[in-house]
XYZ file of N, CA, C and O in Angstrom:
400
model
N -54.320 -28.335 34.090
C -53.228 -27.644 34.113
C -51.984 -28.349 34.072
O -50.925 -27.917 34.474
N -52.195 -29.713 33.893
C -50.715 -30.292 34.137
C -49.595 -29.835 32.916
O -48.673 -30.343 32.877
N -50.241 -29.582 31.585
C -49.285 -29.234 30.740
C -49.021 -27.826 30.517
O -48.199 -27.611 29.819
N -49.202 -27.155 31.704
C -48.627 -25.820 31.870
C -47.389 -25.761 32.268
O -46.944 -25.999 33.376
N -46.565 -24.773 31.820
C -44.901 -24.726 32.105
C -45.329 -23.554 33.088
O -44.315 -23.388 34.084
N -46.045 -22.335 32.713
C -46.321 -21.288 33.447
C -47.938 -20.973 33.192
O -48.016 -20.591 32.044
N -48.451 -20.174 34.168
C -49.746 -20.073 34.243
C -49.962 -18.724 35.185
O -49.433 -18.900 36.495
N -50.428 -17.584 34.813
C -50.669 -16.491 35.855
C -51.745 -15.360 35.320
O -51.882 -15.413 33.936
N -52.403 -14.773 36.124
C -53.202 -13.849 35.702
C -52.705 -12.425 36.597
O -52.610 -12.792 37.735
N -52.957 -11.172 35.928
C -52.917 -10.316 36.262
C -53.599 -9.308 35.984
O -54.175 -8.997 34.838
N -54.480 -9.052 36.817
C -56.300 -8.018 36.736
C -57.161 -8.982 35.269
O -57.311 -9.839 36.127
N -57.054 -8.460 34.477
C -57.974 -9.084 33.380
C -57.091 -9.594 32.462
O -57.545 -9.960 31.141
N -55.655 -9.884 32.741
C -55.037 -10.399 31.395
C -54.182 -11.610 31.967
O -54.033 -11.791 33.117
N -53.975 -12.472 31.365
C -53.714 -13.721 31.777
C -52.492 -14.523 30.709
O -52.775 -14.081 29.595
N -51.481 -15.380 31.195
C -50.860 -16.073 30.045
C -50.785 -17.361 30.749
O -50.607 -17.645 31.874
N -50.286 -18.310 29.261
C -50.154 -19.669 29.816
C -49.231 -19.962 29.019
O -49.233 -19.630 27.460
N -48.029 -20.782 29.287
C -47.036 -21.377 28.570
C -47.196 -22.485 28.955
O -46.915 -23.260 30.010
N -47.317 -23.369 27.741
C -47.110 -24.886 27.971
C -46.109 -25.674 27.476
O -45.254 -25.073 27.001
N -45.968 -26.838 27.722
C -44.620 -27.651 27.767
C -44.423 -28.426 26.577
O -43.522 -28.654 26.231
N -46.016 -28.362 25.881
C -45.866 -28.619 24.309
C -46.926 -28.135 23.536
O -47.675 -27.344 24.093
N -46.697 -28.189 22.053
C -47.452 -27.533 21.376
C -48.961 -27.876 21.520
O -48.820 -29.106 21.276
N -50.103 -27.476 21.270
C -51.459 -27.800 21.629
C -51.659 -27.720 20.268
O -51.870 -26.612 19.590
N -52.987 -28.624 19.828
C -53.748 -28.347 18.576
C -54.908 -27.258 18.947
O -55.122 -27.021 20.155
N -55.119 -26.654 17.780
C -56.359 -25.491 17.912
C -57.308 -26.134 18.813
O -58.164 -25.374 19.598
N -57.923 -27.351 18.556
C -58.940 -28.353 19.048
C -58.818 -28.165 20.355
O -59.699 -28.298 21.187
N -57.440 -28.600 20.920
C -57.342 -28.581 22.260
C -57.408 -27.592 22.777
O -57.625 -27.493 24.231
N -57.025 -26.717 22.308
C -57.128 -25.247 23.050
C -58.377 -24.614 23.201
O -58.496 -24.154 24.306
N -59.213 -24.903 22.223
C -60.729 -24.693 22.628
C -61.532 -25.326 23.610
O -61.954 -24.696 24.471
N -60.966 -26.743 23.846
C -61.530 -27.649 24.769
C -61.033 -26.983 26.133
O -61.881 -26.694 26.995
N -59.642 -26.520 26.151
C -58.883 -26.040 27.317
C -59.712 -24.755 27.720
O -60.061 -24.521 28.772
N -60.075 -23.717 26.996
C -60.440 -22.512 27.052
C -61.793 -22.851 27.596
O -62.601 -22.277 28.547
N -62.452 -23.543 27.057
C -64.188 -23.806 27.083
C -64.282 -24.423 28.939
O -64.810 -24.299 29.718
N -63.499 -25.468 29.213
C -63.126 -26.203 30.213
C -62.772 -24.988 31.621
O -63.253 -25.134 32.712
N -61.689 -24.077 31.230
C -61.361 -23.236 31.913
C -62.467 -22.363 32.232
O -62.899 -22.190 33.532
N -63.276 -21.851 31.339
C -64.664 -20.809 31.544
C -65.575 -21.330 32.430
O -66.286 -20.856 33.413
N -65.625 -22.797 32.046
C -66.633 -23.637 32.903
C -66.428 -23.796 34.404
O -67.127 -23.514 35.379
N -64.999 -23.930 34.500
C -64.537 -24.019 36.295
C -64.760 -22.581 36.526
O -65.085 -22.518 37.898
N -64.297 -21.420 36.084
C -64.373 -19.890 36.720
C -65.826 -19.650 36.697
O -66.069 -19.221 38.030
N -66.657 -20.257 35.898
C -68.300 -19.937 36.105
C -68.946 -20.599 37.370
O -69.368 -19.922 38.291
N -68.523 -21.488 37.774
C -68.677 -22.338 38.847
C -68.522 -22.220 39.957
O -68.784 -21.718 40.963
N -66.992 -21.397 40.003
C -66.384 -21.267 40.958
C -67.173 -19.539 41.539
O -67.246 -19.190 42.663
N -67.193 -18.876 40.577
C -67.825 -17.413 40.966
C -69.478 -17.240 40.895
O -70.000 -16.636 41.160
N -69.855 -18.275 40.515
C -71.725 -18.819 40.705
C -72.182 -17.866 39.709
O -72.970 -17.153 40.022
N -71.658 -17.892 38.647
C -72.156 -17.143 37.463
C -71.578 -16.775 36.385
O -70.553 -17.441 35.903
N -71.966 -15.843 35.377
C -71.086 -15.419 33.968
C -70.469 -14.272 33.491
O -70.557 -13.707 32.916
N -69.813 -13.654 34.827
C -69.358 -12.305 35.004
C -68.297 -12.337 34.102
O -67.971 -10.877 33.703
N -67.623 -12.963 34.213
C -66.120 -13.024 33.799
C -66.252 -13.923 32.328
O -66.474 -15.124 32.344
N -65.661 -13.273 31.132
C -65.655 -14.068 29.685
C -64.104 -14.457 29.189
O -63.804 -13.009 29.235
N -63.463 -15.084 29.340
C -62.371 -15.489 28.583
C -62.196 -15.375 27.180
O -62.946 -16.244 26.451
N -61.058 -14.847 26.543
C -60.711 -15.251 25.271
C -59.174 -15.668 25.477
O -58.647 -15.549 26.222
N -58.914 -15.967 24.113
C -57.147 -16.700 24.030
C -56.691 -16.124 22.839
O -57.567 -15.924 21.614
N -55.368 -15.844 22.911
C -54.647 -15.321 21.486
C -53.643 -16.451 21.606
O -52.688 -16.485 22.776
N -53.160 -17.194 20.511
C -52.276 -18.109 20.492
C -51.199 -17.582 19.441
O -51.422 -17.266 18.378
N -50.166 -17.455 20.187
C -48.714 -17.000 19.317
C -48.240 -18.151 18.518
O -47.702 -19.127 19.274
N -48.452 -17.995 17.528
C -47.434 -19.145 16.468
C -46.901 -18.399 15.262
O -47.601 -17.943 14.263
N -45.660 -18.041 15.079
C -44.863 -17.233 14.291
C -44.928 -18.179 12.877
O -44.591 -17.432 11.901
N -45.236 -19.591 12.914
C -45.514 -20.134 11.751
C -46.821 -20.192 11.080
O -46.705 -20.517 10.224
N -47.672 -19.420 11.594
C -49.175 -19.312 11.241
C -49.215 -17.748 10.636
O -48.587 -17.035 11.098
N -50.324 -17.704 10.019
C -51.175 -16.108 9.757
C -51.761 -15.962 11.055
O -52.336 -16.787 11.698
N -51.834 -14.803 11.165
C -53.254 -14.321 12.249
C -54.460 -14.391 11.654
O -54.570 -13.815 10.645
N -55.369 -14.973 12.421
C -56.844 -15.305 12.164
C -57.628 -15.606 13.336
O -56.913 -16.192 14.426
N -58.875 -15.496 13.131
C -60.019 -15.831 14.360
C -60.134 -17.320 14.097
O -60.674 -17.542 13.030
N -60.137 -18.165 15.231
C -60.416 -19.379 14.931
C -62.126 -19.464 15.752
O -62.770 -20.267 14.935
N -62.501 -18.703 16.420
C -63.882 -18.383 16.862
C -63.717 -17.188 17.501
O -63.039 -16.231 17.558
N -65.174 -16.725 17.981
C -65.302 -15.606 18.556
C -64.533 -15.107 19.787
O -64.397 -13.962 20.269
N -64.076 -16.164 20.233
C -63.331 -16.016 21.586
C -61.623 -16.552 21.279
O -61.037 -16.327 22.404
N -61.450 -16.979 20.326
C -59.703 -17.464 20.237
C -59.334 -16.994 18.886
O -59.883 -16.920 17.771
N -58.102 -16.240 18.872
C -57.269 -16.029 17.752
C -55.950 -16.083 17.646
O -55.364 -16.596 18.715
N -55.564 -16.579 16.612
C -54.335 -16.768 16.462
C -53.148 -15.709 15.904
O -53.604 -14.862 14.816
N -52.088 -15.463 16.583
C -51.178 -14.213 16.152
C -49.728 -15.164 15.602
O -49.254 -15.851 16.027
N -50.027 -14.472 14.176
C -48.883 -14.841 13.424
C -47.518 -14.209 13.126
O -46.917 -14.034 12.267
N -47.327 -13.114 14.412
C -46.224 -12.334 14.147
C -45.202 -12.678 14.864
O -45.004 -13.896 15.480
N -43.610 -12.154 14.673
C -42.415 -12.646 15.279
C -42.521 -12.235 16.675
O -41.781 -12.638 17.511
N -43.744 -11.228 16.685
C -43.548 -10.735 18.403
C -45.025 -11.174 19.079
O -45.842 -11.011 18.113
N -44.918 -11.225 20.264
C -46.332 -11.433 20.901
C -46.484 -10.531 22.301
O -45.621 -10.389 23.225
N -47.310 -9.277 22.439
C -47.162 -8.650 23.024
C -48.353 -8.895 24.576
O -49.253 -9.548 24.387
N -47.619 -8.722 25.758
C -48.594 -9.243 26.752
C -48.308 -8.185 28.051
O -47.085 -7.983 28.329
N -49.048 -7.514 28.270
C -49.170 -6.347 29.500
C -47.938 -5.143 28.772
O -48.012 -4.886 27.441
N -47.198 -4.971 29.678
C -45.851 -3.891 28.876
C -44.561 -4.984 28.160
O -43.776 -4.012 28.407
N -45.122 -6.154 28.087
C -43.696 -6.757 27.791
C -44.339 -7.291 26.139
O -45.055 -7.212 25.703
N -42.998 -7.877 25.686
C -43.180 -8.221 24.344
C -42.569 -9.568 24.219
O -41.111 -9.297 24.411
N -42.739 -10.912 24.049
C -42.293 -11.690 23.710
C -41.514 -11.954 22.254
O -42.098 -11.587 21.357
N -40.248 -12.953 21.900
C -39.821 -12.750 20.713
C -38.799 -13.842 21.026
O -38.066 -14.159 22.005
N -38.543 -14.503 19.746
C -37.310 -15.442 19.546
C -36.328 -14.908 19.288
O -36.208 -14.359 18.047
N -34.897 -15.369 19.901
C -33.841 -14.918 19.490
C -33.218 -15.690 18.017
O -33.862 -16.810 17.985
N -32.125 -15.190 17.647
C -31.560 -15.915 16.609
C -31.297 -17.602 17.178
O -31.112 -18.127 16.095
N -30.769 -17.465 17.942
C -30.318 -18.714 18.671
C -31.505 -19.675 19.465
O -31.266 -20.663 20.425
N -32.669 -19.130 19.003
C -34.201 -19.869 19.423
C -34.171 -19.794 20.824
O -34.797 -20.794 21.434
N -34.246 -18.858 21.579
C -34.283 -18.868 22.855
C -35.507 -17.774 22.854
O -35.761 -16.625 22.419
N -36.440 -17.765 23.943
C -37.508 -16.732 24.173
C -36.967 -16.092 24.837
O -36.129 -15.650 25.860
N -37.103 -14.622 24.595
C -36.764 -13.765 25.244
C -37.726 -12.365 25.365
O -38.924 -12.608 24.718
N -37.639 -11.329 26.052
C -38.817 -10.320 26.487
C -37.998 -8.988 26.424
O -36.893 -8.767 26.517
N -38.878 -8.035 26.015
C -38.327 -6.608 25.921
C -39.763 -5.811 26.436
O -40.619 -6.410 26.524
N -39.162 -4.388 26.522
C -40.574 -3.341 26.855
C -41.363 -3.196 25.737
O -40.752 -3.146 24.723
N -42.614 -3.353 25.850
C -43.626 -3.078 24.769
C -44.294 -1.616 25.336
O -44.875 -1.719 26.250
N -44.640 -0.680 24.343
C -45.024 0.317 24.278
C -46.399 0.532 23.265
O -46.164 0.386 22.345
N -47.578 0.652 24.329
C -48.652 0.583 23.259
C -48.832 1.807 22.068
O -48.039 2.908 23.145
N -49.421 1.861 21.148
C -49.355 2.928 20.367
C -50.007 4.235 20.832
O -49.635 5.114 20.807
N -51.013 4.240 21.994
C -51.510 5.353 22.750
C -51.005 5.794 23.542
O -51.129 6.558 24.572
N -49.926 4.856 24.150
C -48.967 5.611 25.323
C -47.823 6.356 24.780
O -46.707 6.307 23.896
């Protein structure tokens, strides 16, 4: 968690913001290590974590059955939507899901 700038979990959704860009290989390793530490803590396999990587410079695709990359200009999390402003600052706005 040393590279984490922000990390939080709300119910069954979590978010992680890193201090630097991570390679896909590093993210796969991080998710695996995180999953193993949770499994050990809860003494079982009851929770299964997945990851979505926001990268506006990439296309959206699945890296594995647990990790996908999101190549959109925005990234939704709970009722928020993250986006980069024209002056390269991270911003948020309200996000309403299609079924709401």
